[in-house]
Coordinates of C-alpha atoms in Angstrom, one line a residue:
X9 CA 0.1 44.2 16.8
X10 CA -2.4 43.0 14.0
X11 CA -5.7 44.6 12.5
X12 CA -7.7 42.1 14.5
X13 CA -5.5 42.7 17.9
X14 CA -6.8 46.7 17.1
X15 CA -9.7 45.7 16.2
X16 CA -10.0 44.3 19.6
X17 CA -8.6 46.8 21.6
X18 CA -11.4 49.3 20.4
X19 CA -14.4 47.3 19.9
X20 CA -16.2 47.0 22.8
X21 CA -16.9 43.4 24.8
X22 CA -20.2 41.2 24.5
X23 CA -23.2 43.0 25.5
X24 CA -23.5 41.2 28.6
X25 CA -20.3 42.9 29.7
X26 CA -21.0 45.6 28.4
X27 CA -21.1 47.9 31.6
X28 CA -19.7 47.5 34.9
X29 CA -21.3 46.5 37.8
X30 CA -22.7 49.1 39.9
X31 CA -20.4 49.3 43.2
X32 CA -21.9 47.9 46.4
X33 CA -20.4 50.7 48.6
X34 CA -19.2 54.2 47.7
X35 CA -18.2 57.0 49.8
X36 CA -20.3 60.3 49.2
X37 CA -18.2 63.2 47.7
X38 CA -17.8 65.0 50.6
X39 CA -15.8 62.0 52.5
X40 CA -14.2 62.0 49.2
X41 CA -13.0 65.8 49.0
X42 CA -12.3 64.8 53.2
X43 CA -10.0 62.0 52.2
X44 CA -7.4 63.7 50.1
X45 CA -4.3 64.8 51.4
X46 CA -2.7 67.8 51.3
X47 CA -0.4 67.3 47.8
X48 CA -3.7 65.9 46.1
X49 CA -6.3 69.0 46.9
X50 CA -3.5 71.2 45.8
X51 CA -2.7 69.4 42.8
X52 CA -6.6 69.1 42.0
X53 CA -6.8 73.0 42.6
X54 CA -4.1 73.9 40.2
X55 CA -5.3 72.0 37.4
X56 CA -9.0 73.1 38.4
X57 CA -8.0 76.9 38.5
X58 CA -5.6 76.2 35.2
X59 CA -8.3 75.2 33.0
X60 CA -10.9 77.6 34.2
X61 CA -8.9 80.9 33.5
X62 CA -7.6 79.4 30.6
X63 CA -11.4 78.9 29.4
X64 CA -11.7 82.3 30.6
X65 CA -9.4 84.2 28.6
X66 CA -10.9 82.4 25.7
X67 CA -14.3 83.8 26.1
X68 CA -13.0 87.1 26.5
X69 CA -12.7 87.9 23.0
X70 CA -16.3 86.5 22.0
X71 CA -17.3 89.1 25.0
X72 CA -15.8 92.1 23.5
X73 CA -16.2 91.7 20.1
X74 CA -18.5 94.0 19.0
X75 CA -16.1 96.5 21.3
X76 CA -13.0 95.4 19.4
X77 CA -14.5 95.6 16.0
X78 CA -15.7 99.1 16.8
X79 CA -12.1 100.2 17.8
X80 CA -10.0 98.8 14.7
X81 CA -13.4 100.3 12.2
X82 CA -13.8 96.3 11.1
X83 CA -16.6 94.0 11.4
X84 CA -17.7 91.7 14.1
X85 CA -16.6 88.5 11.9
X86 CA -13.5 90.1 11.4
X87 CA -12.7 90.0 14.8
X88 CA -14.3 86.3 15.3
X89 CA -12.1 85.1 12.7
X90 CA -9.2 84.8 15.6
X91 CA -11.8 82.6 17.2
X92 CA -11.5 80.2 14.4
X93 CA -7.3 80.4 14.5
X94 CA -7.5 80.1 17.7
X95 CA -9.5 76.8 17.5
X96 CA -7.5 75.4 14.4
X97 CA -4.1 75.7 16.3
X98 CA -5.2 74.2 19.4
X99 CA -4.4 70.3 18.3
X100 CA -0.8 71.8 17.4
X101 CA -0.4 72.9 21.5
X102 CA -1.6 69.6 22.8
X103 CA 0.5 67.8 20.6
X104 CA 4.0 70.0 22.0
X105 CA 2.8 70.2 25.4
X106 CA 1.8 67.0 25.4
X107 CA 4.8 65.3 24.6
X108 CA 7.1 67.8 26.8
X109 CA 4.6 66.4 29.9
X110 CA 5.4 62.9 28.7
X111 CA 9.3 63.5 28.1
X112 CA 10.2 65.7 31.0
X113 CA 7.2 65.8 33.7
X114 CA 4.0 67.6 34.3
X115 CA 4.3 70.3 36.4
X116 CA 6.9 72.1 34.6
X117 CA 5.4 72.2 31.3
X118 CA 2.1 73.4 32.5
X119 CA 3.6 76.1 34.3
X120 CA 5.0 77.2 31.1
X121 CA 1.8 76.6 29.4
X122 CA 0.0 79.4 32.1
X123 CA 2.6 81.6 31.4
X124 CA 2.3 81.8 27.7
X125 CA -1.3 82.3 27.5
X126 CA -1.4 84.7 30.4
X127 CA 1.6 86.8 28.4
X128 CA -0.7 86.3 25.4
X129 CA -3.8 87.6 26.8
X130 CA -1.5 90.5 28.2
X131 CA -0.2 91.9 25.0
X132 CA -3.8 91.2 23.0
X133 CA -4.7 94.1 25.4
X134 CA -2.0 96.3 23.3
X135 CA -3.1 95.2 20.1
X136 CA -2.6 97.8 17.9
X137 CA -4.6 96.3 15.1
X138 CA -6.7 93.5 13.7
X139 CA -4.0 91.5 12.0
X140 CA -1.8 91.6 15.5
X141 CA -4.8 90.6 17.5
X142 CA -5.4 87.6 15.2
X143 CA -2.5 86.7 15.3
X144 CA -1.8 86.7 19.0
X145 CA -4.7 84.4 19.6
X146 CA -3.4 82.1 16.6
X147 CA -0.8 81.6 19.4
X148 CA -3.3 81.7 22.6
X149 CA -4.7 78.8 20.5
X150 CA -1.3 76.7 21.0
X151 CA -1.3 77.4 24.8
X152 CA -4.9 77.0 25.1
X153 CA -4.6 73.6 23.5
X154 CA -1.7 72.4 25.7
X155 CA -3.4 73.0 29.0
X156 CA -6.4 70.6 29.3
X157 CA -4.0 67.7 28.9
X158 CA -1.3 69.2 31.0
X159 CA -4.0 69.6 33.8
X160 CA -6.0 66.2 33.4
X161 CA -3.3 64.1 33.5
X162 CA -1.7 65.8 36.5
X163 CA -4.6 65.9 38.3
X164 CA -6.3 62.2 37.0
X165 CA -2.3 60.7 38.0
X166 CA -2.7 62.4 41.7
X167 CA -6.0 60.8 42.8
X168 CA -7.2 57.8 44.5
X169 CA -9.2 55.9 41.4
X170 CA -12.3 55.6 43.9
X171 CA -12.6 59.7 43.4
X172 CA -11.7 60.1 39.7
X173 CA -15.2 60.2 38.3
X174 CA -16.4 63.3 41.1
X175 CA -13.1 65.1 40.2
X176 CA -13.3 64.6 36.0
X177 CA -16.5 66.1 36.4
X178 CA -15.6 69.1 38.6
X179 CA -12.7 69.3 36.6
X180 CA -14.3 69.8 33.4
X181 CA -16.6 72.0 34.5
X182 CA -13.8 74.6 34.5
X183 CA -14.3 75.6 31.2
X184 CA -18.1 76.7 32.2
X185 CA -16.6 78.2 35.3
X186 CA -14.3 79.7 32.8
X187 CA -17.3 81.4 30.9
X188 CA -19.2 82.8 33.8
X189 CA -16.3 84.7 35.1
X190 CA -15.8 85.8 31.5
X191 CA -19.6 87.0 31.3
X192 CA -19.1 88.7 34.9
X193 CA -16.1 90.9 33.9
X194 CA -17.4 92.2 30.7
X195 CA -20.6 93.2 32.2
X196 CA -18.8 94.8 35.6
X197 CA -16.0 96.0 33.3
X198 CA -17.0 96.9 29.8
X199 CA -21.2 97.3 30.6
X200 CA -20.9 98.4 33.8
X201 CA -18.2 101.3 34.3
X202 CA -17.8 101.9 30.1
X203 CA -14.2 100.8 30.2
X204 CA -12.3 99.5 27.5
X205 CA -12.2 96.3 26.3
X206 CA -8.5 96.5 26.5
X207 CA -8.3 96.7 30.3
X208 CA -10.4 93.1 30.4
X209 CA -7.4 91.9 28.6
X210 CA -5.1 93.6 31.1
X211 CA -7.0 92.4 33.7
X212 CA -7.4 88.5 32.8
X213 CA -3.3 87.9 32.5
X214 CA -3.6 87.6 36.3
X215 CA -3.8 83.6 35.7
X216 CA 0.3 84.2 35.7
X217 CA 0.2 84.4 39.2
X218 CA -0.8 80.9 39.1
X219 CA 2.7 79.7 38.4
X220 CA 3.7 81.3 41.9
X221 CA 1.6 78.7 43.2
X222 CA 2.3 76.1 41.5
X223 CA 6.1 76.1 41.8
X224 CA 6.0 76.6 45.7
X225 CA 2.9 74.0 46.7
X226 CA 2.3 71.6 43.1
X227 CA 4.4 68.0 43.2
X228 CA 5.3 66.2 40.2
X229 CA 3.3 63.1 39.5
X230 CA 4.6 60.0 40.9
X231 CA 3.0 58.4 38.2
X232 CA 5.3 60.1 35.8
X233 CA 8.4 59.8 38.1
X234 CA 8.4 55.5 38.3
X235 CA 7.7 56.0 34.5
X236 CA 11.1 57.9 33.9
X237 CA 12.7 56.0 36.4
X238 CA 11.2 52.8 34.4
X239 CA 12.4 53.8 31.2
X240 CA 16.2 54.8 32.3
X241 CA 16.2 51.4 34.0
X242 CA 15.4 49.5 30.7
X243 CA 17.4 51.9 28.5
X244 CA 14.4 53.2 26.7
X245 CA 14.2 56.9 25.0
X246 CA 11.4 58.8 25.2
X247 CA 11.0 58.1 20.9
X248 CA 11.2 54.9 21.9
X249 CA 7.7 55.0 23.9
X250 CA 5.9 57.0 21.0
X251 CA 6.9 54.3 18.3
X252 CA 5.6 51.9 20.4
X253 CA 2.2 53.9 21.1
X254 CA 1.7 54.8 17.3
X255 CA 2.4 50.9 16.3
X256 CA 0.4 49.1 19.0
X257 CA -2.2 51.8 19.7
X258 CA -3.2 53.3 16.8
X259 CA -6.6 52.3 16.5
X260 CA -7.5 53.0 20.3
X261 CA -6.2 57.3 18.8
X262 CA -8.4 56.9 16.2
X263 CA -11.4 55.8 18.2
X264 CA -10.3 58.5 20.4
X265 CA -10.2 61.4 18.1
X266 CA -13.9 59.9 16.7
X267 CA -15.8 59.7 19.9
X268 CA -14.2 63.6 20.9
X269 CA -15.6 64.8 17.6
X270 CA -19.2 63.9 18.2
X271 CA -18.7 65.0 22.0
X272 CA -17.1 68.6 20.4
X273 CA -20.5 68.1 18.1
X274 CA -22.2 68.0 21.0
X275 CA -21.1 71.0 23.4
X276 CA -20.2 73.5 20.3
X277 CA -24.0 72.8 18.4
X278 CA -25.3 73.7 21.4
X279 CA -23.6 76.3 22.8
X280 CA -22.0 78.5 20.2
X281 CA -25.0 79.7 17.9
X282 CA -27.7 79.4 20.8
X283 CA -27.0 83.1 21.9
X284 CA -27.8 84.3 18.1
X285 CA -30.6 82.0 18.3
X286 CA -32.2 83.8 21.0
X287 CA -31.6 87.6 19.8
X288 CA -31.9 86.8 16.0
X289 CA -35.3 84.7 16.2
X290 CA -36.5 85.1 19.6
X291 CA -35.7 88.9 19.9
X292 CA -34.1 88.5 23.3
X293 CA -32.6 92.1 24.4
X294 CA -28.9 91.1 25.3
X295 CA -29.1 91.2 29.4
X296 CA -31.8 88.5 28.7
X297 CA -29.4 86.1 26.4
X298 CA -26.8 86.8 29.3
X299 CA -29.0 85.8 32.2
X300 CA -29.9 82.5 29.8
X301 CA -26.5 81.8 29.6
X302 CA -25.5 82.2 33.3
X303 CA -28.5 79.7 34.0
X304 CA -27.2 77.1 31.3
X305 CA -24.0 77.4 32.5
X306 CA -25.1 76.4 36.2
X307 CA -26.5 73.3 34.5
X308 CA -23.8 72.3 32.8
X309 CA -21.7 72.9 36.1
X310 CA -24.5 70.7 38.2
X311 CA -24.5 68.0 35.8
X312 CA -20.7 67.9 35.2
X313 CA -20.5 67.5 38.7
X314 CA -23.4 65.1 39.7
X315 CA -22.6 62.9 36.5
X316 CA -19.1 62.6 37.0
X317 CA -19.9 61.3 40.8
X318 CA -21.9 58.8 39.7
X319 CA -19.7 57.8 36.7
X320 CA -17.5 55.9 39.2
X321 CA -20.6 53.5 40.3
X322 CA -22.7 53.2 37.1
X323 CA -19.8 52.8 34.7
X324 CA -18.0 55.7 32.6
X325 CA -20.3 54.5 29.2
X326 CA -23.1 54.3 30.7
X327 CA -23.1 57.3 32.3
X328 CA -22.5 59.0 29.0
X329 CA -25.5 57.2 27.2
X330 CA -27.9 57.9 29.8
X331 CA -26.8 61.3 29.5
X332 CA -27.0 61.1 25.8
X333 CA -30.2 59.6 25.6
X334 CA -31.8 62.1 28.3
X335 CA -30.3 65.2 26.4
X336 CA -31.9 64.0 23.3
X337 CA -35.6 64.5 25.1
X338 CA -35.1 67.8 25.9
X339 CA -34.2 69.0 22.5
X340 CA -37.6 70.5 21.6
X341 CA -38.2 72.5 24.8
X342 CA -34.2 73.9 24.4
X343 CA -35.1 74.6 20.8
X344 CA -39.0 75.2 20.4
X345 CA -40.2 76.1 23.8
X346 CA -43.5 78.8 23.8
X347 CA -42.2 81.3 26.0
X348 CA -39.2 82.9 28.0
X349 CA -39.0 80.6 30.5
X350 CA -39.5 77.5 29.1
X351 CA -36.8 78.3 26.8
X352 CA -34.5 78.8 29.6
X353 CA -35.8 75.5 31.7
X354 CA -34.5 73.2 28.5
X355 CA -31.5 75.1 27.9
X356 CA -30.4 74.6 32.0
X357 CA -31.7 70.6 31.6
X358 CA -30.1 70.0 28.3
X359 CA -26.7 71.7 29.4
X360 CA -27.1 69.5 32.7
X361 CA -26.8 66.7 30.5
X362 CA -24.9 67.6 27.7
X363 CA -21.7 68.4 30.0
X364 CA -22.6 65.8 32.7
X365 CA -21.6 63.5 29.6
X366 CA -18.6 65.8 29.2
X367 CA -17.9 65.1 33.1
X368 CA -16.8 62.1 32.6
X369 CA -14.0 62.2 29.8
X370 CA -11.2 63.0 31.5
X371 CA -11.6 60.2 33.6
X372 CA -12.8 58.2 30.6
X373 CA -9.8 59.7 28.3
X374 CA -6.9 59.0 31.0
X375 CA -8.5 55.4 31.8
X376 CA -8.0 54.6 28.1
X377 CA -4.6 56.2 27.4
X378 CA -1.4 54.2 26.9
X379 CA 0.5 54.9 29.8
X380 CA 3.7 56.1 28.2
X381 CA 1.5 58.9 26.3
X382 CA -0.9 59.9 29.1
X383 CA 0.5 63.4 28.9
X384 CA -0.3 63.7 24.9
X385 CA -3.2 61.2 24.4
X386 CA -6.0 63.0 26.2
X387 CA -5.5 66.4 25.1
X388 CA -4.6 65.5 21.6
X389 CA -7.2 63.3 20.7
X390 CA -10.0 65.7 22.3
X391 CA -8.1 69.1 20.3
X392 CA -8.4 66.9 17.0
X393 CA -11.8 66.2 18.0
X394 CA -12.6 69.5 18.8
X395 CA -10.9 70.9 15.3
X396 CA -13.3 68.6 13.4
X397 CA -16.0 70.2 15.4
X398 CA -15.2 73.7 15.0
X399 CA -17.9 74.1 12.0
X400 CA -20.5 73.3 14.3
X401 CA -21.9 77.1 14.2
X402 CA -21.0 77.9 11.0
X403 CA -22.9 74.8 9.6
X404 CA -26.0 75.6 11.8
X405 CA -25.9 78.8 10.9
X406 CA -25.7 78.5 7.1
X407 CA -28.6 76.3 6.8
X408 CA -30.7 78.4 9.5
X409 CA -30.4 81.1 6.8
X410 CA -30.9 78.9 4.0
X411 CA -34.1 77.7 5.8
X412 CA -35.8 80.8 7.4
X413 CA -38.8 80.9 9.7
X414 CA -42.4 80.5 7.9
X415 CA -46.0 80.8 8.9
X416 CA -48.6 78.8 9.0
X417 CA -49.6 79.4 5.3
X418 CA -45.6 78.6 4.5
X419 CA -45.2 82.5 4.4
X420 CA -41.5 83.9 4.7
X421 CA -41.1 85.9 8.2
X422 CA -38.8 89.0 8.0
X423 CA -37.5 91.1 10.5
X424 CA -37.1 95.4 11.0
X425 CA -34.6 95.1 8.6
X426 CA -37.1 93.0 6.2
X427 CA -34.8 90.2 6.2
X428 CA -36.1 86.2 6.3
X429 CA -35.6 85.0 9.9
X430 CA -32.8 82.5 9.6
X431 CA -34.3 78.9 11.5
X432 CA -31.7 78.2 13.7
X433 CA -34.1 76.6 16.3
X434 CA -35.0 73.5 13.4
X435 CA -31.4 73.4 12.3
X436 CA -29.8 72.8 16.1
X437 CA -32.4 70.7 17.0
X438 CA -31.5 68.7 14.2
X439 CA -28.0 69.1 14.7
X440 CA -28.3 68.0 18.4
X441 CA -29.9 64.9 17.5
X442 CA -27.0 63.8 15.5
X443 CA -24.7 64.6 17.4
X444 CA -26.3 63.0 20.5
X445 CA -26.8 59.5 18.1
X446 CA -23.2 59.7 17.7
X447 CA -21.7 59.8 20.9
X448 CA -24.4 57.1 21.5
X449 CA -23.1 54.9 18.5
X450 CA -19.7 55.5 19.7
X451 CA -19.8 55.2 23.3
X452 CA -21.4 51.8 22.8
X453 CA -18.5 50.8 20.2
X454 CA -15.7 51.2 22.8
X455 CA -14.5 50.3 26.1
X456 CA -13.7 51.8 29.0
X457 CA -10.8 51.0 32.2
X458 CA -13.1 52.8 35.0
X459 CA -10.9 52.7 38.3
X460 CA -7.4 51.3 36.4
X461 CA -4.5 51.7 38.3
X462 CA -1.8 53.8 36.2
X463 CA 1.2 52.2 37.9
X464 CA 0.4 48.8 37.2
X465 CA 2.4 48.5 34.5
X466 CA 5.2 49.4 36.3
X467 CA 5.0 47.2 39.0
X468 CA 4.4 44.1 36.7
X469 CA 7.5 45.4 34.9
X470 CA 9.2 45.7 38.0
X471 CA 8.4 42.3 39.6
X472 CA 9.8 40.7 36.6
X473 CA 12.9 42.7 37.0
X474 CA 13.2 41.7 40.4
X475 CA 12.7 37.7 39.7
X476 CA 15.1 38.5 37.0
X477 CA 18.0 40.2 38.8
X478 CA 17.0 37.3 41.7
X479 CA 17.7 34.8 38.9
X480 CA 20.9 36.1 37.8
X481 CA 22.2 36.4 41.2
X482 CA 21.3 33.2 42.2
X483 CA 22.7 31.3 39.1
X484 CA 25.9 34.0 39.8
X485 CA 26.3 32.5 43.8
X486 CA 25.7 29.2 42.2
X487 CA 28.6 29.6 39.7
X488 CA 30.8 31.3 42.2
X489 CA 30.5 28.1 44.3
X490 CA 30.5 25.8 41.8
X491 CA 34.7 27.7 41.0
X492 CA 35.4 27.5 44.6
X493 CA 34.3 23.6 44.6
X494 CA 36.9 22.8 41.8
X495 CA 39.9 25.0 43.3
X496 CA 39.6 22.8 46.7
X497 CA 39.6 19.6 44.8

């Protein structure tokens, strides 16, 4: 495939076309849950549950940080720092995982996938010191990255394309599910009965219990089974497929990998610093920044949800710009608002949008995919895109500092400590709006496949196979008759 024939692939169509037309009919989401059978709601349910405790154990650490760094005698940046390894290494998981889903099936690999990370999250519990810990989630990073993939695809590849915009957004919302149930056990845990932070790690390898369920009540996607069955039919390998993807696709990765950078912009510059935000320069007491939080994260849940619904009548892109363009007017009250509450009321509205964007990628991401990479191409080109991102904080951070908070008279403002105030409300804000332009920019610049059917290519591969092997049996008879023609004369 040529430049232009990339070029074209990516690049989004006239203006005109540039968004779907709204459906005439569409069933509500409840007729939609009603309407699955029994293979897809547990399928749905495993991925859902997958994702969730996998976001779960992530949080964990940033939960018990301050109690980790007091029991190895280091400092809370010490301990973050398996934070970052954890984020570098997660493109490295998607990329194995990925490909084992595309080479040998789904299920299996994500079954392996819960298992590491729930072993992983086991012994981080016995840590006996910093460098261990680290280390550990270095590799918690690699099974962490694997799973989001794993799980979209399974679950995306299982359900009726009239109800993959309501699921992509319940779906996603995992990972906020993921951080609730985080904040809930360190409080009832750590805060509440003075336990260890240790036993929360004990306690969140339970997701291994998953597998259990998985292995007795999970099928393997048909999707990927008529693609297998495909490719041993035509005498393909598996390395076959992924030369093929990287020589006629590789401008629709890049796009990819662009567009899940400005979205990883997005949900890290708002999420990650906004709890030092509201201590450092607001003076919140930490049960308020944890009450904030809970109230974002039911936001970002609602809009995920709602969003991702309405995805599949409004258009995947459109959808995200809306949200895009909405989240972008509630930056000042998220950042600047006057008072306690106000604070909290932009930070639930801008989270409502901000993830009801991030409702509909994987939908969006598994729409676009080749389909002899749909096991790799999601998860790997949003782990890239989230690797880009992983500065977010750091960068907002750093300039709040380098910019602190003045008076009226241009005054610096110092704390108990008599320290300038870093600015992080000026620096997100900015931030945000960046971020927001971009996924604007680059939402517009591609396309989207909302409701494609994932077997198609097999069935036009296998009609042709059929008129084919009709052809040749035909022409055979024909031969055959023409032989017995000759021997009577």
């Amino acid at each position: 495939m040529e430049i232009e024939d990339q070029l074209s692939d990516v690049v989004t169509q006239p203006m005109a076309d540039q968004f779907p037309i709204r459906a005439k009919k569409y069933k509500s989401p409840w007729q939609l849950i009603k309407e699955l059978d029994k293979n897809q709601r547990l399928t749905f349910a495993a991925a859902f549950l997958g994702w969730s405790l996998d976001a779960f154990d992530y949080f964990i650490v940033s939960m018990t940080a301050a109690s980790i760094a007091k029991d190895f005698g280091v400092e809370v940046s010490d301990v973050t720092s398996a934070i970052t390894f954890t984020l570098m290494l997660r493109p490295v998981g998607a990329l194995i995982f990925g490909a084992l889903a595309d080479r040998f099936g789904r299920k299996w690999p994500l079954m392996v996938d819960i298992l590491l990370y729930s072993a992983i999250e086991l012994a981080s519990g016995f840590a006996p010191n910093l460098t261990t810990f680290v280390v550990l989630r270095a590799f918690f990073g690699v099974a962490m990255g694997g799973e989001w993939g794993l799980g979209s695809s399974l679950a995306m590849e299982s359900l009726p394309a009239e109800a993959r915009g309501l699921f992509s957004g319940i779906l996603q919302q995992g990972y906020a599910t993921g951080y609730l149930l985080a904040a809930l056990f360190n409080y009832a845990i750590v805060t509440g009965i003075g336990a260890s932070w240790r036993v929360v790690f004990y306690v969140a390898s339970f997701p291994a219990v998953l597998i259990i369920f998985i292995r007795a009540f999970v099928p393997e996607s048909d999707t990927f089974e008529r693609t297998k069955a495909f490719r041993e039919r035509e005498g393909r390998t598996y390395w076959d497929e992924v030369k093929k993807v990287f020589k006629n696709y590789y401008g629709r990765i890049i796009y990819a990998i662009i567009l899940m950078a400005f979205f990883n912009f997005m949900s890290h510059g708002s999420q990650d610093l906004y709890p030092a935000f509201l201590q450092k320069q607001m003076h919140y007491s930490s049960a308020d920044v944890t009450i904030t939080a809970v109230i974002y994260n039911i936001g970002a849940i609602l809009g995920g949800t709602i969003v991702g619904y309405y995805s599949e009548h409004w258009g995947r892109r459109r959808a995200i710009v809306v949200c895009a363009i909405l989240g972008g007017c509630f930056i000042a009250l998220w950042a600047f608002g006057p008072n306690m509450d106000s604070l909290r009321l932009g930070a639930f509205v801008l989270q409502f949008f901000v993830q009801g964007a991030w409702g509909v990628i994987p939908a969006h991401l598994n729409e676009l995919s080749p389909p002899e990479f749909r096991g790799t191409f999601p998860g790997l080109c949003y782990q890239i895109g989230n690797l880009i991102s992983s500065a977010s904080a750091q960068i907002e951070a750093v300039l709040g500092e380098k910019f602190p908070v003045v008076d009226s008279n241009q005054n610096l403002v110092f704390d108990s400590k008599e320290k300038p105030i870093p600015n992080y409300a000026l620096t997100q804000a900015i931030f945000m709006a960046i971020a927001f332009f971009g996924v604007i920019v680059m939402t517009l610049m591609g396309k989207e496949h909302k409701g494609k059917d994932f077997t198609d290519h097999l069935e036009s591969a296998e009609k042709e196979a059929e008129i084919f092997e009709s052809v040749i049996e035909e022409y055979n008879i024909k031969d055959v008759q023409g032989v017995e023609s000759e021997n009577e004369y």
